[in-house]
Structures are given as structure tokens and as C-alpha cells.
CSV table of C-alpha atoms and ligand atoms in Angstrom, one decimal:
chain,number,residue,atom,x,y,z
C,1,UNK,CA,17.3,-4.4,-14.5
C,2,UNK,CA,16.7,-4.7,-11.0
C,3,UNK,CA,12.5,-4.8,-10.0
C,4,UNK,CA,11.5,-4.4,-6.3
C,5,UNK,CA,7.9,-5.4,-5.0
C,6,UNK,CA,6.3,-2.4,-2.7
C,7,UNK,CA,3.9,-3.8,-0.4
C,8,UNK,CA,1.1,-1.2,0.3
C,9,UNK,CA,-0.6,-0.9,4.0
C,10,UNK,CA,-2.1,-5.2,4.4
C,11,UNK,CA,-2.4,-4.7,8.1
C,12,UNK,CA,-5.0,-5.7,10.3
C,13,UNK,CA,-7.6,-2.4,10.0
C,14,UNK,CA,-7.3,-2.4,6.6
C,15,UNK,CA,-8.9,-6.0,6.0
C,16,UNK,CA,-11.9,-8.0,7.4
C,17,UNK,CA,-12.8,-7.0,10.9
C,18,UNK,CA,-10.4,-4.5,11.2
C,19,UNK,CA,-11.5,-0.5,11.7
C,20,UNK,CA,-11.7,0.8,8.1
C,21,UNK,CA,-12.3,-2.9,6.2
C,22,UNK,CA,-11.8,-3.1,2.5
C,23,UNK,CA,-13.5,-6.5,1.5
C,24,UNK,CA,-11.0,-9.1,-0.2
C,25,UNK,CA,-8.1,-7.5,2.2
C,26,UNK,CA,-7.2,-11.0,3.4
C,27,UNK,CA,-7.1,-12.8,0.0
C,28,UNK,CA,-4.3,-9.8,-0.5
C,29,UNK,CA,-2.4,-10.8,2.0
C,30,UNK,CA,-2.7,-14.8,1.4
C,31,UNK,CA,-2.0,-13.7,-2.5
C,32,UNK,CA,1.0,-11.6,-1.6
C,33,UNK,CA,2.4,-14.6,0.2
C,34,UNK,CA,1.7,-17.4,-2.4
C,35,UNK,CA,3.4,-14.7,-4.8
C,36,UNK,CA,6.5,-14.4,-2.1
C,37,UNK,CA,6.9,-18.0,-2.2
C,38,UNK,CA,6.0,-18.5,-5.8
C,39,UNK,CA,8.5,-15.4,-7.5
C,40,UNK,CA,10.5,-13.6,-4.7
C,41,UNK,CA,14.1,-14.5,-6.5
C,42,UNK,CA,12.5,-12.2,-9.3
C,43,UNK,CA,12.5,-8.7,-7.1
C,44,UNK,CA,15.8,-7.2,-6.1
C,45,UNK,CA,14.1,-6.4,-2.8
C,46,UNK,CA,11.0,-6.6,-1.6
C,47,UNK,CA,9.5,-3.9,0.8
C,48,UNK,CA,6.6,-3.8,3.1
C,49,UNK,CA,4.6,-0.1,4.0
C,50,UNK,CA,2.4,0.8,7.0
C,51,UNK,CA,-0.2,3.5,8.0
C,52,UNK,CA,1.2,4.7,11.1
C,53,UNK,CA,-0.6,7.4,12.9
C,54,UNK,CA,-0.3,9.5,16.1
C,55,UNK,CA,-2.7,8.0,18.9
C,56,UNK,CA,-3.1,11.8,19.8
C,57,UNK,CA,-5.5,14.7,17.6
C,58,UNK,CA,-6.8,13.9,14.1
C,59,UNK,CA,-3.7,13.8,12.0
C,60,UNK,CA,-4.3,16.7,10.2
C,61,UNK,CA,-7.9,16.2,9.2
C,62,UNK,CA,-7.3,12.6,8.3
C,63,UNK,CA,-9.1,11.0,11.3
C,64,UNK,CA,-13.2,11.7,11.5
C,65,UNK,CA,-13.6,12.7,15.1
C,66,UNK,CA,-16.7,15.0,15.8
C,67,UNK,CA,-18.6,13.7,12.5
C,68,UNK,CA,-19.3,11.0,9.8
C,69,UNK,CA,-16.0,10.2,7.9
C,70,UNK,CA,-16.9,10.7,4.3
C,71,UNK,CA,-14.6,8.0,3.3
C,72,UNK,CA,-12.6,9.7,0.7
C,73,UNK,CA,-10.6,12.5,2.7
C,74,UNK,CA,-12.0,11.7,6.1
C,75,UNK,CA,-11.6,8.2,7.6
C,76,UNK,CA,-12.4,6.7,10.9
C,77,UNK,CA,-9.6,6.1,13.5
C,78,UNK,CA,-7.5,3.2,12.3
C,79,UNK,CA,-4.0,2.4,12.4
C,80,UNK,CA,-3.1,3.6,15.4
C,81,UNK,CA,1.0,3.5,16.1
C,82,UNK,CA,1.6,0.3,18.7
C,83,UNK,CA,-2.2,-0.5,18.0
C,84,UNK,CA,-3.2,-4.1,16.8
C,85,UNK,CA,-4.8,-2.7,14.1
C,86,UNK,CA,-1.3,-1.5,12.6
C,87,UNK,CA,0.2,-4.6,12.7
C,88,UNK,CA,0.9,-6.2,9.3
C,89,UNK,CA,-2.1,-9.0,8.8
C,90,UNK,CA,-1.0,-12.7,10.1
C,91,UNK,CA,-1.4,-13.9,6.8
C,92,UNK,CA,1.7,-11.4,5.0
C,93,UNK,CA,5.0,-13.7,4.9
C,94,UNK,CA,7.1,-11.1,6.1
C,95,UNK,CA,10.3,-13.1,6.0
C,96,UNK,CA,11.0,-11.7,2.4
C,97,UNK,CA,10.2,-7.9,3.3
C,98,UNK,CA,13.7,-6.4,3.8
C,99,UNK,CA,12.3,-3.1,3.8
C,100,UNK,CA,10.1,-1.8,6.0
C,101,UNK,CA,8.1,1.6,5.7
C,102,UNK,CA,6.2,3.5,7.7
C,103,UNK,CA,4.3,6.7,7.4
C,104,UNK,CA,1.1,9.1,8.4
C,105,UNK,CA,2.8,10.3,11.7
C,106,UNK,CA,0.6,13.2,12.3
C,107,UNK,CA,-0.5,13.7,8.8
C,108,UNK,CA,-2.7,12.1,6.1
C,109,UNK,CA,0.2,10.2,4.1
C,110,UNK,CA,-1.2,8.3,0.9
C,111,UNK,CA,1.3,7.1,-0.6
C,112,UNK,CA,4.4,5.0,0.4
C,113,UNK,CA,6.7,7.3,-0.7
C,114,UNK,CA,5.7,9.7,1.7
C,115,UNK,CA,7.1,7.5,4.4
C,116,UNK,CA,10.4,6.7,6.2
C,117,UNK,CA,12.2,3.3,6.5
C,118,UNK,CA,13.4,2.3,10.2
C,119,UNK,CA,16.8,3.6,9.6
C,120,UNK,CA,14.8,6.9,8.6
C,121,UNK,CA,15.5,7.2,4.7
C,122,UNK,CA,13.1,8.4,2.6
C,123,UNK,CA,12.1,4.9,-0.1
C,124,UNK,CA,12.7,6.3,-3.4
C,125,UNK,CA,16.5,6.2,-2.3
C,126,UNK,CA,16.8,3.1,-0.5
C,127,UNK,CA,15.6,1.6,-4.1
C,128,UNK,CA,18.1,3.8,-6.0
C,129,UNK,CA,20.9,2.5,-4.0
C,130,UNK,CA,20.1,-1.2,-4.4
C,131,UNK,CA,19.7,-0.2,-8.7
C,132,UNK,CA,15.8,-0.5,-8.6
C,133,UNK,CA,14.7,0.6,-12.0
C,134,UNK,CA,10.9,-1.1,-11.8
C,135,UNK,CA,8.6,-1.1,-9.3
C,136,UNK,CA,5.5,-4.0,-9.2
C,137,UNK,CA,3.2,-2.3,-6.9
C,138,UNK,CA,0.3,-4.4,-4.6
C,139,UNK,CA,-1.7,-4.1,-1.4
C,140,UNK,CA,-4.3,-2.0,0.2
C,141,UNK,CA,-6.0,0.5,-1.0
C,142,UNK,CA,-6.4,0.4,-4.5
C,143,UNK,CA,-8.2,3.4,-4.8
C,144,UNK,CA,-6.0,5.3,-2.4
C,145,UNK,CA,-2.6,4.2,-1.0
C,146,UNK,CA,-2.0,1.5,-3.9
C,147,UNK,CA,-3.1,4.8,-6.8
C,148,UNK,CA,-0.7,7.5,-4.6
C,149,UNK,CA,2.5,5.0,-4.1
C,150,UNK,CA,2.0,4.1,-7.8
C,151,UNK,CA,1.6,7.9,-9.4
C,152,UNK,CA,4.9,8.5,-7.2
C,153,UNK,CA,6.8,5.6,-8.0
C,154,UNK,CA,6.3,7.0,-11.7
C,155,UNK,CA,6.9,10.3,-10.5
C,156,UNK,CA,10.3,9.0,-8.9
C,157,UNK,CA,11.4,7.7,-12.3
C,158,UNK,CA,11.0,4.3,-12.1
C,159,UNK,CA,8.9,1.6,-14.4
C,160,UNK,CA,5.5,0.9,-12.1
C,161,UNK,CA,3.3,-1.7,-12.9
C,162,UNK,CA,0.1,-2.3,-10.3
C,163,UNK,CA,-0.5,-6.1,-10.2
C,164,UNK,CA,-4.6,-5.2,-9.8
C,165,UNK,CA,-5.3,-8.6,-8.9
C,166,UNK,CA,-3.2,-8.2,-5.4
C,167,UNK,CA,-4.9,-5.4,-4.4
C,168,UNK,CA,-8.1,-4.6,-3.2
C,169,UNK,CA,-10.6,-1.1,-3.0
C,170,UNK,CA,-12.2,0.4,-0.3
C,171,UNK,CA,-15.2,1.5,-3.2
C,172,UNK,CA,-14.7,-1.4,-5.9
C,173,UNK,CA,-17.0,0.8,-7.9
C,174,UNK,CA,-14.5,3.6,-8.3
C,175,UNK,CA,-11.6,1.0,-9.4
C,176,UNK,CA,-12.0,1.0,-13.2
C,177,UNK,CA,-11.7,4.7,-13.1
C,178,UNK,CA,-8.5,4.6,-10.7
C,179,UNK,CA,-6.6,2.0,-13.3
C,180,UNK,CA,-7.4,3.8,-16.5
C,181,UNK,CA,-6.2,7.1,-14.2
C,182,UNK,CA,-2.9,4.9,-13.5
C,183,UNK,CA,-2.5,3.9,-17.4
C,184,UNK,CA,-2.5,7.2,-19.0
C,185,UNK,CA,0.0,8.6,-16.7
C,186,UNK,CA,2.1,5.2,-18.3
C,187,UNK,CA,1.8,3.0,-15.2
C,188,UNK,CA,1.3,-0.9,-16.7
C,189,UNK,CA,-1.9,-2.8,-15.1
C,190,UNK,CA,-1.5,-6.5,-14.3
C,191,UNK,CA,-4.6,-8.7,-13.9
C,192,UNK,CA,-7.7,-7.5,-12.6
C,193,UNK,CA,-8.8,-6.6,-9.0
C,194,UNK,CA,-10.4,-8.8,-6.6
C,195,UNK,CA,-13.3,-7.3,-6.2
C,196,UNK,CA,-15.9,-10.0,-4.4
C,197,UNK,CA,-19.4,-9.1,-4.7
N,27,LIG,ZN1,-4.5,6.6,7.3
């Protein structure tokens, strides 16, 4: 049984100061690391995903431009391609990331799956290939990209398990409903979130 670790979307907007900030982002990315160093002979491969959008137009609804982003469907502008802000935070080891994913070009792009590695394959075959059969999934945002990476790991045919204490939500209120969502479609929950008050 081979296990890879999918990274969600610990980049610089996506934690404190950034443009859409989900408290306890940097305490991810620290955790992440420590786990890295702690456990990385346990994955098979370890791979790393990044919101990546289009400096241009709203991609496709996703970006709030002419009113309030509602913060569910509608975000402000973040993670602009080349930006700063969609850099991987400085506190991710990326040394053990082999993969790297990137996706939202244009379009609102949830989950990880969704994306394309830099050699342009799609990541539910670049795990096939390399005999992944279980998938530990952690990062940014619980509620969103963490939930939509997870349902489709699942939905891939793989094992998933959501290690809830590396990840963190951008409404901590609407976490317990998202991991009980995750466990009845058979998706294991490790820990519990970090969710500082
Ligand atoms: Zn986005």
C-alpha cells in the first residue's frame, strides 16, 4: 500500500496577512513541515497544490469585483498567477513536495484534482502511476479546497483520510458540519481542526 500526502493551497493569501486570511493558516504550514520532517518516509510521494488564477476578468464568477464577496461562492481577488500572494507560505518545507499542482486558471477550481501538474497531467494519474492507493489529505481550506480535494480523492478511488488538525477553515463554525459531510461519504477524520478562537 502506497499513501501520498496532498498539500491543499498554504500559500501566502490564504494565511495571516494575506488577501483572503483563514486564521491558524500559518500553524498549517509550520505543522505540515514538522509532519514532513517527523513522517515523510511514510508517503509514497508527497504533493503540494496552488490556487492559481488569471490576473485578467473574474474567473468565472469566482473573484468579487463590482460588490461584496459573500465568502462562499464569491471571494475577493487572491492568488493571483506570478503574485506574492500565490506563492507557497515561507513556512511549507517544500523540499519533500515532488509534485506540484496548480489550478483555477480562469475558473473557480476547488479542489486539487481539478488541477494540472507542471508537466500538465491531470493528479489522480500521476498518483496511479506511482501505485497510490490512500490519500492523507491537509491544508487550506477546510471548508472548501481541503472538503473538494477530499470528496474527489474518494471519488477517484482512493482511501482519503483528512488529518483535521493540519488544516484550517475560512468559517470554523461551519467545520463540524463539513467533517461529518466528509465521514458519511467514507472519508476517515484525523484529529481535530485548529480552530483558535
Ligand atoms: Zn480561488
Amino acid at each position: 500500500m502506497t499513501s501520498a500526502l496532498l498539500i491543499i493551497d498554504v500559500q501566502n493569501d490564504f494565511t495571516e496577512g494575506g488577501a483572503l486570511e483563514v486564521k491558524g493558516g500559518a500553524a498549517v504550514a509550520r505543522g505540515i513541515s514538522a509532519l514532513l520532517e517527523r513522517d515523510a518516509h511514510r508517503y509514497g510521494v508527497v504533493a503540494a497544490s496552488r490556487d492559481w488564477h488569471n490576473a485578467e476578468g473574474d474567473n468565472g464568477g469566482h473573484f468579487a469585483l463590482d460588490e461584496e464577496p459573500d465568502y462562499m461562492d464569491t471571494w475577493p481577488v487572491h492568488c493571483v498567477a506570478g503574485t506574492p500572494g500565490a506563492e507557497y507560505h515561507p513556512e511549507l518545507d517544500l523540499s519533500r513536495v515532488r509534485v506540484h499542482v496548480r489550478k483555477g486558471q480562469g475558473l473557480p477550481a476547488y479542489s486539487a484534482f481539478e488541477g494540472t501538474t507542471d508537466d500538465g497531467r491531470m493528479l489522480a494519474a500521476v498518483f496511479r502511476d506511482v501505485g497510490v492507493t490512500r490519500v492523507d489529505v491537509v491544508g487550506i481550506a477546510t471548508d472548501h479546497c481541503v472538503r473538494e480535494s477530499a470528496f474527489d480523492a474518494k471519488r477517484a478511488g482512493f482511501d482519503v483520510r483528512v488529518r483535521a488538525n493540519l488544516t484550517a477553515a475560512v468559517n470554523p463554525a461551519r467545520v463540524g458540519e463539513t467533517l461529518r459531510a466528509l465521514e458519511v461519504a467514507g472519508i476517515e477524520i484525523e484529529g481535530e481542526p485548529s480552530t483558535p478562537a
